[in-house]
Short mmCIF file of C-alpha atoms in Angstrom, two decimals:
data_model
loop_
_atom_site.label_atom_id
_atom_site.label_comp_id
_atom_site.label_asym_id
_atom_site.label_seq_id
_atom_site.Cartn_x
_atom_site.Cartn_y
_atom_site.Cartn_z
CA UNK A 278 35.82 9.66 8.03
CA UNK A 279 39.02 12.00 7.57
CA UNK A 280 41.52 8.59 7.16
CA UNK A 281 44.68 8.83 5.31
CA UNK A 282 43.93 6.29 2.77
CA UNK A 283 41.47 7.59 0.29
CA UNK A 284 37.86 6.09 -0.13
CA UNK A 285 37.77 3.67 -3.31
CA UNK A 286 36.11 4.97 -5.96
CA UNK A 287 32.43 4.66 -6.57
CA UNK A 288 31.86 4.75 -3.03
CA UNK A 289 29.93 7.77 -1.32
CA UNK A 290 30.78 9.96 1.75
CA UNK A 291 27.72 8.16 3.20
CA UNK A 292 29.36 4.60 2.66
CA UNK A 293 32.83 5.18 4.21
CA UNK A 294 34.37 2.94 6.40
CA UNK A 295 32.31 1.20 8.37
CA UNK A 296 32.90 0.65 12.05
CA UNK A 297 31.45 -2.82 12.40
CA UNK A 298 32.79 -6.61 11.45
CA UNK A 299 31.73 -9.92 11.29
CA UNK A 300 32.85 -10.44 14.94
CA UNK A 301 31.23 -6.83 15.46
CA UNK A 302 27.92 -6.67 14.32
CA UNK A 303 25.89 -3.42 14.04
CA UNK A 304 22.91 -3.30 16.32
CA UNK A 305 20.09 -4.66 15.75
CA UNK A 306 17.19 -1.56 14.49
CA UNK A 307 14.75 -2.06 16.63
CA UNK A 308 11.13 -1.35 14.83
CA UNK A 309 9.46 1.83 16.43
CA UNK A 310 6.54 0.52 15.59
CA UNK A 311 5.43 -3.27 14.90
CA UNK A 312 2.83 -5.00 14.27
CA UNK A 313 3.36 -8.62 15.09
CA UNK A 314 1.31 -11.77 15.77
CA UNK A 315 0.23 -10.93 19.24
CA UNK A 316 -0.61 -6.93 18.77
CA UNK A 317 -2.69 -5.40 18.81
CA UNK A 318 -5.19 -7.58 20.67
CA UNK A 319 -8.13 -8.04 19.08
CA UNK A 320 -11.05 -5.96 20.22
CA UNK A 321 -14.47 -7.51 20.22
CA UNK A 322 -17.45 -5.36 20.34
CA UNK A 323 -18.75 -2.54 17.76
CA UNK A 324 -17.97 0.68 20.07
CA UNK A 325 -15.83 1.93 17.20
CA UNK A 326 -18.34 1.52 14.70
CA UNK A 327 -21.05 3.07 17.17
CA UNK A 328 -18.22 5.72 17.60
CA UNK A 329 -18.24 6.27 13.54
CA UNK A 330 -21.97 6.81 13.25
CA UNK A 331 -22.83 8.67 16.50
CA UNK A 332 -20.50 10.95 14.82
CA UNK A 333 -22.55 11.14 11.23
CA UNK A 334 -25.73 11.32 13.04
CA UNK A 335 -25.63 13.26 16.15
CA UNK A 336 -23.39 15.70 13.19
CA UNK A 337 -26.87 16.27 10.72
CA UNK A 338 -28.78 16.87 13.99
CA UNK A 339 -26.43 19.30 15.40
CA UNK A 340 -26.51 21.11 12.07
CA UNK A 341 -30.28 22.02 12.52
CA UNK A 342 -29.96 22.23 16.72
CA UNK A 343 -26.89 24.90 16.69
CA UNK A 344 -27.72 26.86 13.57
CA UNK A 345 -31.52 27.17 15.07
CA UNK A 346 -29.81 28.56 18.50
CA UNK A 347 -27.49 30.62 16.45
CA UNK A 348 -30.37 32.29 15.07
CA UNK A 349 -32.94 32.68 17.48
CA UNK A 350 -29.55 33.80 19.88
CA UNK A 351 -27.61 36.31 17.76
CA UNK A 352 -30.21 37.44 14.78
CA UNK A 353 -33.70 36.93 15.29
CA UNK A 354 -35.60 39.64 17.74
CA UNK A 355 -32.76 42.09 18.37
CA UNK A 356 -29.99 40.13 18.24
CA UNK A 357 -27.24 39.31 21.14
CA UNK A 358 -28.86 41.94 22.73
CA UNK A 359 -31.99 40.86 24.89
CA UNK A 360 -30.43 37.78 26.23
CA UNK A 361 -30.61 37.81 29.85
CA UNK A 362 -31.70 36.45 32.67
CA UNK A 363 -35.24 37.08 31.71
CA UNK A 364 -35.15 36.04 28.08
CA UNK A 365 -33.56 32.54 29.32
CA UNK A 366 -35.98 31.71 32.25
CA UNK A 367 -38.43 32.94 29.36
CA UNK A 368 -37.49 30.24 27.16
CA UNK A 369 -36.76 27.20 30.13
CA UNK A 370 -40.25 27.40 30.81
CA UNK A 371 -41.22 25.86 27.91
CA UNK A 372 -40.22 22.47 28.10
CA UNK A 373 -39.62 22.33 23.96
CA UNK A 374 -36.54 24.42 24.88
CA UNK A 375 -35.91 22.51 27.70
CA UNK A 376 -35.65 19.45 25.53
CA UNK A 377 -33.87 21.51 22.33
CA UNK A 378 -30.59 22.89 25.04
CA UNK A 379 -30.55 19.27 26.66
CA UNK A 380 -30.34 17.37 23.39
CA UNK A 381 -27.88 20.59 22.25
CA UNK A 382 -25.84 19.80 25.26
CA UNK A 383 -25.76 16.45 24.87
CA UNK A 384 -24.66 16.25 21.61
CA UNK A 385 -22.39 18.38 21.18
CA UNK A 386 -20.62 17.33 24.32
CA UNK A 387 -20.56 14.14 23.28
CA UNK A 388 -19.53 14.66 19.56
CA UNK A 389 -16.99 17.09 20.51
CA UNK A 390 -15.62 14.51 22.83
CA UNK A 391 -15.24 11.41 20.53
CA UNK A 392 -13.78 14.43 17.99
CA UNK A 393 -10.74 14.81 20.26
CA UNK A 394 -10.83 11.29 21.34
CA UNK A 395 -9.95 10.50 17.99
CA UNK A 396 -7.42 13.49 17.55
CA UNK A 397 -5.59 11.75 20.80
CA UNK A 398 -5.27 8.25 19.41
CA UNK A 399 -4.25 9.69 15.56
CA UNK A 400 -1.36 12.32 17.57
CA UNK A 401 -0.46 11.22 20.90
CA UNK A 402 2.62 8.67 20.27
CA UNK A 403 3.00 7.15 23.81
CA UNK A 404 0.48 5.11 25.93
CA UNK A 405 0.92 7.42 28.74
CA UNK A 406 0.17 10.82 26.58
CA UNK A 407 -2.85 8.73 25.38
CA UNK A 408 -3.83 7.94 28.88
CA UNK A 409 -3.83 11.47 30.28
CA UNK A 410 -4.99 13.70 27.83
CA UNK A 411 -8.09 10.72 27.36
CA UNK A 412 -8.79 11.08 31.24
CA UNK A 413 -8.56 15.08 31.30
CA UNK A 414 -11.05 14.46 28.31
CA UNK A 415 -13.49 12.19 29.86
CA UNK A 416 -13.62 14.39 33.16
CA UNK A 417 -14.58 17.70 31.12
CA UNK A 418 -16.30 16.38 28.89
CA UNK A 419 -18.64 13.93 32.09
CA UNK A 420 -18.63 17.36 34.17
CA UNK A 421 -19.98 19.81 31.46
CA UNK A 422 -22.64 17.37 30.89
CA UNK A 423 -23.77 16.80 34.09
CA UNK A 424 -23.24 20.74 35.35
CA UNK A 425 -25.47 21.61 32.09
CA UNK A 426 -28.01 18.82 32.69
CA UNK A 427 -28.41 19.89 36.48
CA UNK A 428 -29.12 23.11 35.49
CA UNK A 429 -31.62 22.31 32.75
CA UNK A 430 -33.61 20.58 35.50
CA UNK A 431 -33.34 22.39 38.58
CA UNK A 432 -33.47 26.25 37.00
CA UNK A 433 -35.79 28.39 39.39
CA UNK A 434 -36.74 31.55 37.99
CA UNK A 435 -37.54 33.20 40.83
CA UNK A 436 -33.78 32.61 42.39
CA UNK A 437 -32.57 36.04 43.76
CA UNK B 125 -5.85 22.09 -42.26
CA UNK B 126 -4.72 19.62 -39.77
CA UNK B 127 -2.98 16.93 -42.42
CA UNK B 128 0.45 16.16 -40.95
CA UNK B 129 3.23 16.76 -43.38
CA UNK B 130 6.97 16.78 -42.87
CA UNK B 131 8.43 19.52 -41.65
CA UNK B 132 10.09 21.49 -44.69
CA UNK B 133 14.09 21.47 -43.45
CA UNK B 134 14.96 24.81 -45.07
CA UNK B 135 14.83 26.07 -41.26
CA UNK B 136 17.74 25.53 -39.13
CA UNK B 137 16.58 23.71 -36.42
CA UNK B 138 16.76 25.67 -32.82
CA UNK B 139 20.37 25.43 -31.29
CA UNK B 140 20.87 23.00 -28.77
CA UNK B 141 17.72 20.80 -29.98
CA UNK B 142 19.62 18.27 -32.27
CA UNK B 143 22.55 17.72 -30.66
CA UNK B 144 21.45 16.12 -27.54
CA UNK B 145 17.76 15.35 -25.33
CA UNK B 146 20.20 15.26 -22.38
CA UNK B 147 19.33 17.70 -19.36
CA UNK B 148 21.27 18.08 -15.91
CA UNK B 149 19.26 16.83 -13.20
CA UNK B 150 19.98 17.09 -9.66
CA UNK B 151 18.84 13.94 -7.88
CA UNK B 152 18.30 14.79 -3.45
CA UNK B 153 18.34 11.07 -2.74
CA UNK B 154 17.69 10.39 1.67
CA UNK B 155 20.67 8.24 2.31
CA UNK B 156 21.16 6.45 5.76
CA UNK B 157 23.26 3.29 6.66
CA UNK B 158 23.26 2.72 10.31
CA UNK B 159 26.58 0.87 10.21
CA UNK B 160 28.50 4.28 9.73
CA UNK B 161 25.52 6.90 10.65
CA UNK B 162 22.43 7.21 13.11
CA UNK B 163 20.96 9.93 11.71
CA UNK B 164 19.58 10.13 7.88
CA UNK B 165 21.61 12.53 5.31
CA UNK B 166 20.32 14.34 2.05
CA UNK B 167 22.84 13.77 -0.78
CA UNK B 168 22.57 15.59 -4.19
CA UNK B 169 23.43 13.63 -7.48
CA UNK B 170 23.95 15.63 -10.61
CA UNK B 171 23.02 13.66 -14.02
CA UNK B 172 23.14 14.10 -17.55
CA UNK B 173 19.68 12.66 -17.99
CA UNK B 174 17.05 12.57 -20.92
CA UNK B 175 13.91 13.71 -19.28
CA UNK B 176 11.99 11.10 -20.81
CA UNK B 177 13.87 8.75 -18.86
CA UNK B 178 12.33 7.10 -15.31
CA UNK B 179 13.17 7.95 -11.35
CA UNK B 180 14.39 4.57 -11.80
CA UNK B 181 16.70 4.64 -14.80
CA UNK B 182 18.29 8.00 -12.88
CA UNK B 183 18.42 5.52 -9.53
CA UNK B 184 20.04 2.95 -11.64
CA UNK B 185 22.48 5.31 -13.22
CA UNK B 186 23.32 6.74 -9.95
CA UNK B 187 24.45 3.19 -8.63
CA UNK B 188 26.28 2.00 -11.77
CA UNK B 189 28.27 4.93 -12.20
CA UNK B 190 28.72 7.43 -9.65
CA UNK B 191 27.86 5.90 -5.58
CA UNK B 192 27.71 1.92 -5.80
CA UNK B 193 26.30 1.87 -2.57
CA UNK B 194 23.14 3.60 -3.40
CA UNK B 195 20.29 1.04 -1.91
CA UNK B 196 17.18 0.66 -3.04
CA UNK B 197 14.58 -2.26 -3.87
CA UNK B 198 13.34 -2.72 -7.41
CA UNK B 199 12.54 -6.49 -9.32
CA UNK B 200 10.50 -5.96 -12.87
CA UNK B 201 10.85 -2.57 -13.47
CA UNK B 202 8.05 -2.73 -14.99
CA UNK B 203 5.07 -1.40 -12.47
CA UNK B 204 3.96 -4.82 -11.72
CA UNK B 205 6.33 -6.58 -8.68
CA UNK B 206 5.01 -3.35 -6.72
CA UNK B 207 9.26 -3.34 -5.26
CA UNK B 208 10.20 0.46 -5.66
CA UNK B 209 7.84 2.53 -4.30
CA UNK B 210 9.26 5.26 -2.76
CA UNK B 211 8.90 9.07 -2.04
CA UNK B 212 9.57 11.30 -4.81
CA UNK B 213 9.10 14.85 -4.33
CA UNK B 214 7.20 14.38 -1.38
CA UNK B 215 4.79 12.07 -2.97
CA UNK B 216 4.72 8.04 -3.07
CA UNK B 217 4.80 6.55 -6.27
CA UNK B 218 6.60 3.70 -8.22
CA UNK B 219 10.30 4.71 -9.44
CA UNK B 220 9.25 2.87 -12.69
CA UNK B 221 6.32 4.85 -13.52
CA UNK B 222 7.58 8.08 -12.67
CA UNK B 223 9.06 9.82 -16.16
CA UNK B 224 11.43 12.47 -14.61
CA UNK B 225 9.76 15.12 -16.66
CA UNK B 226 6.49 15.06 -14.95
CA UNK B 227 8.26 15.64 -11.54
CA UNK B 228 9.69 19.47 -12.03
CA UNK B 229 13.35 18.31 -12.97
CA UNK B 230 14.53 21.89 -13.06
CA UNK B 231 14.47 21.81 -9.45
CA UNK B 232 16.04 19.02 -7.29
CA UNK B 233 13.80 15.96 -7.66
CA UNK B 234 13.92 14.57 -3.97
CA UNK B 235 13.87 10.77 -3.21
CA UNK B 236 13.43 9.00 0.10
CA UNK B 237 12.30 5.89 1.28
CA UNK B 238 8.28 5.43 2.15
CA UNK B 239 7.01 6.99 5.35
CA UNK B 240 5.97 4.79 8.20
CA UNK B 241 8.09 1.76 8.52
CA UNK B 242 11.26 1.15 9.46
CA UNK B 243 14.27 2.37 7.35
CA UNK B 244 17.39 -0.44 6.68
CA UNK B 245 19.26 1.64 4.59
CA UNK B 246 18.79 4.33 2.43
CA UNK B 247 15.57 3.50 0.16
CA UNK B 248 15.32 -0.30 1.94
CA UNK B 249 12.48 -0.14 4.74
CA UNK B 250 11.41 -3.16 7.09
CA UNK B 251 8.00 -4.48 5.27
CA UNK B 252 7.05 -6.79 7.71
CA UNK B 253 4.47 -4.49 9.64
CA UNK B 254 3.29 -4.16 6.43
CA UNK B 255 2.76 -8.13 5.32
CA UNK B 256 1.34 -8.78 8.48
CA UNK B 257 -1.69 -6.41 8.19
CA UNK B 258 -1.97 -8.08 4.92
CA UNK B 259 -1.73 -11.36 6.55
CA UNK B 260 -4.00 -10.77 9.27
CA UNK B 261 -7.26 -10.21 6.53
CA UNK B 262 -6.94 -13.37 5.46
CA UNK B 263 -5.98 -12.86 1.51
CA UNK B 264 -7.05 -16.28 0.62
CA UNK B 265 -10.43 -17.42 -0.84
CA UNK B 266 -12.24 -19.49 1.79
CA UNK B 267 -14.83 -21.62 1.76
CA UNK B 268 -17.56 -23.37 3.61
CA UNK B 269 -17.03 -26.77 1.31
CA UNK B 270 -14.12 -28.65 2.95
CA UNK B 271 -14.08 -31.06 -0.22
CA UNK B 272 -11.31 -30.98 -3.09
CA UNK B 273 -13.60 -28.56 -6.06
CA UNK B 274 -14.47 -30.82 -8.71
CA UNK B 275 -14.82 -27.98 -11.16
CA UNK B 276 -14.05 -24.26 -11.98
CA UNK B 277 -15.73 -22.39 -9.53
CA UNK B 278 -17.71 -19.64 -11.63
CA UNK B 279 -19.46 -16.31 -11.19
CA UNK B 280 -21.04 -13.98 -13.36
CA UNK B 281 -19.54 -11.46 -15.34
CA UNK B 282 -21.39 -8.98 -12.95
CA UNK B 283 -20.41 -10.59 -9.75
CA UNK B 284 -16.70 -10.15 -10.80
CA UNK B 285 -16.69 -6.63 -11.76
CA UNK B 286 -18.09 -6.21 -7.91
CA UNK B 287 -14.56 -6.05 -6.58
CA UNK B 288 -12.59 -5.73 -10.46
CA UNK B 289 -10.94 -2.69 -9.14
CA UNK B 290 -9.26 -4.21 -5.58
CA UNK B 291 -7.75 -7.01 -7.69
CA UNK B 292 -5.24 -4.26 -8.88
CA UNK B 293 -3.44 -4.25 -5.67
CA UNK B 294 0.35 -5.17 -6.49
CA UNK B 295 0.96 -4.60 -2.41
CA UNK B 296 3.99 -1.78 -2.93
CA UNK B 297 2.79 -0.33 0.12
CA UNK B 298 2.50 3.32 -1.25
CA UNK B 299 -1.01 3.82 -0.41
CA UNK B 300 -0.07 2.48 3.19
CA UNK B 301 2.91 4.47 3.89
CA UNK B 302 1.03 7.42 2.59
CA UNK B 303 -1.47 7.29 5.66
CA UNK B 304 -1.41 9.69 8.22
CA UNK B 305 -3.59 7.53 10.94
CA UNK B 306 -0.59 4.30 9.89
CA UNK B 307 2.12 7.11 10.15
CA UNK B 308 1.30 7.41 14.02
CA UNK B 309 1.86 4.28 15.53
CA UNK B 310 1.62 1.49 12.73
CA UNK B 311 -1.26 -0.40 13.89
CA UNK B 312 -3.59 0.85 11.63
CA UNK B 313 -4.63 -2.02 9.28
CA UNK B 314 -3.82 0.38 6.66
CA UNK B 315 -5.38 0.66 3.24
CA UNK B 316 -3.28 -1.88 1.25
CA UNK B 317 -4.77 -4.82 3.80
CA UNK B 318 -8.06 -3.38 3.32
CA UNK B 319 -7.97 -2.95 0.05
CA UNK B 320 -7.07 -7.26 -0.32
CA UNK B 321 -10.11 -7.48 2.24
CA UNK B 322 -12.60 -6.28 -0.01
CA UNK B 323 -11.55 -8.23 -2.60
CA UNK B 324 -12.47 -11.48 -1.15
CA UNK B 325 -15.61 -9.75 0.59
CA UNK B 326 -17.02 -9.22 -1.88
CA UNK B 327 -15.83 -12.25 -3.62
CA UNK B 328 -19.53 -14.13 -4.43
CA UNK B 329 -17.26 -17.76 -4.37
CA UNK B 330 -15.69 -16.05 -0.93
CA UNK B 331 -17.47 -17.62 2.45
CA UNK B 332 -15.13 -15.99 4.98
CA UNK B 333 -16.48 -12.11 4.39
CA UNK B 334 -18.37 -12.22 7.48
CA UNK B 335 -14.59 -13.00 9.42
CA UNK B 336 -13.56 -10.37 7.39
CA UNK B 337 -15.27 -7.87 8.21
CA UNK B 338 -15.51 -8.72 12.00
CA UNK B 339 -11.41 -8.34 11.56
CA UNK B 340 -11.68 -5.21 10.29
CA UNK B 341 -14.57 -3.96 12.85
CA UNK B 342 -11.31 -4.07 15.30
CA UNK B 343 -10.12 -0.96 17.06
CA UNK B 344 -7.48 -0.55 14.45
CA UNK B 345 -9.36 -1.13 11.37
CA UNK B 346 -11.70 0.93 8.65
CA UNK B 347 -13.13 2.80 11.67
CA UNK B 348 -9.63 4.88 11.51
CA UNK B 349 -9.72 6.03 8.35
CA UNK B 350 -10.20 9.75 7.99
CA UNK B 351 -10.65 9.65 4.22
CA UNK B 352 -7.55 12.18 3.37
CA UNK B 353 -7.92 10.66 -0.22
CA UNK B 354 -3.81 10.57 0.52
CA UNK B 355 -4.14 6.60 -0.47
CA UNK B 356 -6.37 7.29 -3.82
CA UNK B 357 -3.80 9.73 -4.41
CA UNK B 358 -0.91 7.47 -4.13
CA UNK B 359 -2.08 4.29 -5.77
CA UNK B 360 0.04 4.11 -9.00
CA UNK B 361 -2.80 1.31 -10.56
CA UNK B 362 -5.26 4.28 -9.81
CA UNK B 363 -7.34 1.79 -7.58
CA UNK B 364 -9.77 4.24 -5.69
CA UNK B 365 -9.05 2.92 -2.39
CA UNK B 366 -10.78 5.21 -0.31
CA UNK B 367 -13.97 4.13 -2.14
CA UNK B 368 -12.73 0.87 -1.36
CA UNK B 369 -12.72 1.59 2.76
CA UNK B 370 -15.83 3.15 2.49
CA UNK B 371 -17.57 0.16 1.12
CA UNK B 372 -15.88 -2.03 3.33
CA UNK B 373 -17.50 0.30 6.06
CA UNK B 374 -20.90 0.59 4.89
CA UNK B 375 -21.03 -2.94 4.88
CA UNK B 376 -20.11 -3.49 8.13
CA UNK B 377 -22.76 -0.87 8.67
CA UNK B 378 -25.30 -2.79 6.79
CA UNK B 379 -24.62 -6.15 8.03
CA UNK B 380 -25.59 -5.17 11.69
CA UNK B 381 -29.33 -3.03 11.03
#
C-alpha cells in the first residue's frame, strides 16, 4: 500500500487501494461451513435421543455402582491393601458381585464411550478426523467390554 | 433524612466535572476486507466519547468522521430489527444496547463480528446458515384445517403465556453465534431456530409440533446442546433459551414413553 499518491481522506489503512475491478472481481468467499437445502441429511431414528438419556441414566446408576466399589476397594476393611488375588476370587464367587462389576463394566464403558463420542463430533473439524478417532473409539471401547465380560464369566479360582 | 434538596452551590464543583462528560475511548474494532487483505486486522480508534453514549453511537462516529469504510450492519437502532449484534469485549450483544460505560472503557473496548459464520467484511457476516436453520423449523403456524379461518383463532390467557418468553426472539443471531457445538462445523440447528421451534410447539392453535419436534430429534438438533448457558447469556431480550432447549427436549422425551 506504499503508492505515491496519498490515500483520500477518511479512508483507513485497511481500505487502501483495492486490487480488484469490475472486469476483475474478487473471489468468491467460499462458506467454511454451510448449511444449505440438501445438508445435513435428515436422520430418522431416536439413537441421539437414546444417546442423551443412556447418558442421564446409566450416570445416577454409576454414581451408586463406582462410589460403592470405591469404598468397599480403597476404605472399607483395610483399605487398598488386601486386594489380591484372593480377596477378588473371594468376591466373584458371589454372583451379586458378579452382576455389580458386569453392570460396572458395562456402564461405564459404554458411558465413557458416547462421552468421547460426543467430544469427537463437538472438536474434530474434518470427516476423516471424525472417522478415525470414532473407529479407534469403537474398537477400545468393543474390546474392553468383551475382555472384561470374558473374564467375569470364565474366572477359575483355582488357576495356577 | 433522605428528602432530596438542591445541592447548596457555595462548593466549587470538582475540576474537570462541568466542563465536559467527554472521555477518550479506544475502540479495537476486527477489520477485514478480502478485496485488499486475506487475513483479519485489529485497528484501534481513539474517541472523545460521553460514556453514556452506545457501542453503536461510537461505531457510527467512527464511520462519519474518522474511517468511512468502517462496515457494519445496523437498521432501528433501537434493539428491535435484531441487525448489529456483534462481539464486544469478547461477548455478543446488540451495539444498541450496549452503553459504553458498562463495558470497562478505560481499557480498549474490542469489537468484532459474531463467531461462527462467515465474515464479508469487517462486522458484515454471511447469515444465510443462519436463516436456513430458522427456515428448516418451520416458523409458521400450521394447521390441520385446510379452510380460509372464519374467525380469530383464540387461546387462553394461560395457553399464551406457555411459550410468552420464545416470542421475544428478534433472530440477531447472538445466542447462535455464541454456541460452541454451532462454532464447530455449523450444522447445529442452533438455539435461535430452536428457540422459534418452541414457540409454535407449544403454540395450542399450532398442529405441526409433532413435525417439529421430529425435525429437531435430527442428529444435529437439541440432542447437541451441552447447556453452556453461553446462549442465556447472550440473549439481549433476556429470553432464557437454554430453558427453552430443555423443554423442547423433555418433550421429545415425553412424547415417546
Amino acid at each position: 500500500m506504499s503508492t505515491t499518491e496519498s490515500p483520500a481522506t477518511g479512508i483507513g489503512p485497511v481500505e487502501g487501494a483495492s486490487q480488484y475491478t469490475v472486469d476483475n472481481p474478487a473471489p468468491l468467499i467460499e462458506a467454511p461451513r454451510a448449511r444449505t437445502k440438501k445438508t445435513p441429511k435428515s436422520t430418522r431414528g431416536n439413537f441421539e435421543m437414546v444417546a442423551w438419556l443412556f447418558m442421564r441414566l446409566s450416570g445416577v446408576v454409576l454414581v451408586v455402582l463406582v462410589l460403592g466399589h470405591l469404598l468397599i476397594q480403597l476404605v472399607l476393611d483395610g483399605g487398598v491393601s488386601k486386594i489380591g488375588f484372593a480377596f477378588v476370587a473371594g468376591r466373584w464367587a458371589s454372583p451379586f458381585w458378579q452382576v455389580w462389576d458386569l453392570l460396572m463394566l458395562w456402564l461405564a464403558m459404554l458411558h465413557g464411550a458416547n462421552g468421547l463420542r460426543t467430544i469427537i463430533n463437538d472438536y474434530a473439524e474434518r470427516p476423516n478426523t471424525r472417522l478415525w478417532l470414532k473407529g479407534l473409539l469403537y474398537t477400545a471401547t468393543v474390546f474392553t467390554i468383551l475382555l472384561g465380560t470374558l473374564v467375569i464369566f470364565t474366572f477359575d479360582p483355582n488357576i495356577r | 433524612m433522605a428528602t432530596p434538596v438542591m445541592e447548596k452551590s457555595d462548593q466549587a464543583p470538582e475540576p474537570g466535572f462541568a466542563d465536559s462528560p467527554y472521555i477518550t475511548v479506544t475502540f479495537r474494532v476486527r477489520r477485514f476486507n478480502p478485496e485488499v487483505a486475506a487475513e483479519a486486522t485489529w485497528e484501534d480508534f481513539q474517541l472523545e466519547i460521553d460514556p453514556k453514549e452506545r457501542v453503536l453511537d461510537a461505531l457510527h462516529k467512527i464511520k462519519w468522521e474518522l474511517d468511512g469504510s468502517l462496515t457494519f450492519r445496523r437498521s432501528c437502532a433501537h434493539g428491535i430489527c435484531g441487525s448489529d449484534a456483534m462481539r464486544i469485549n469478547g461477548k455478543n450483544r446488540l451495539a444498541c444496547k450496549t452503553l459504553i460505560k458498562d463495558v470497562s472503557p478505560e481499557k480498549p473496548i474490542t469489537v468484532e463480528a459474531i463467531k461462527g459464520l462467515t465474515v464479508l467484511k469487517d462486522l458484515v457476516v454471511d447469515m444465510e446458515p443462519f436463516f436456513q436453520a430458522y427456515r428448516d423449523v418451520m416458523p409458521f403456524l400450521i394447521t390441520k384445517d385446510t379452510n380460509e379461518p372464519t374467525r380469530e383463532r383464540l387461546q387462553t390467557a394461560e395457553d399464551r403465556e406457555r411459550f410468552d418468553d420464545t416470542t421475544k426472539c428478534i433472530l440477531c443471531a447472538a445466542c447462535t453465534s455464541s454456541c460452541p457445538v454451532f462454532w464447530n462445523d455449523g450444522q447445529y440447528f442452533g438455539p435461535a431456530a430452536i428457540v422459534n421451534a418452541h414457540r409454535f410447539i407449544f403454540d395450542s392453535r399450532d398442529e405441526a409440533g409433532e413435525q417439529r419436534l421430529e425435525i429437531l430429534n435430527d442428529r444435529d438438533g437439541v440432542w447437541r446442546c451441552r447447556t453452556t448457558f453461553n446462549c442465556t447469556d447472550a440473549c439481549p431480550r433476556g429470553i432464557e433459551v437454554t430453558k427453552a432447549i430443555a423443554e423442547v427436549k423433555r418433550a421429545l422425551i415425553t412424547r415417546r414413553f
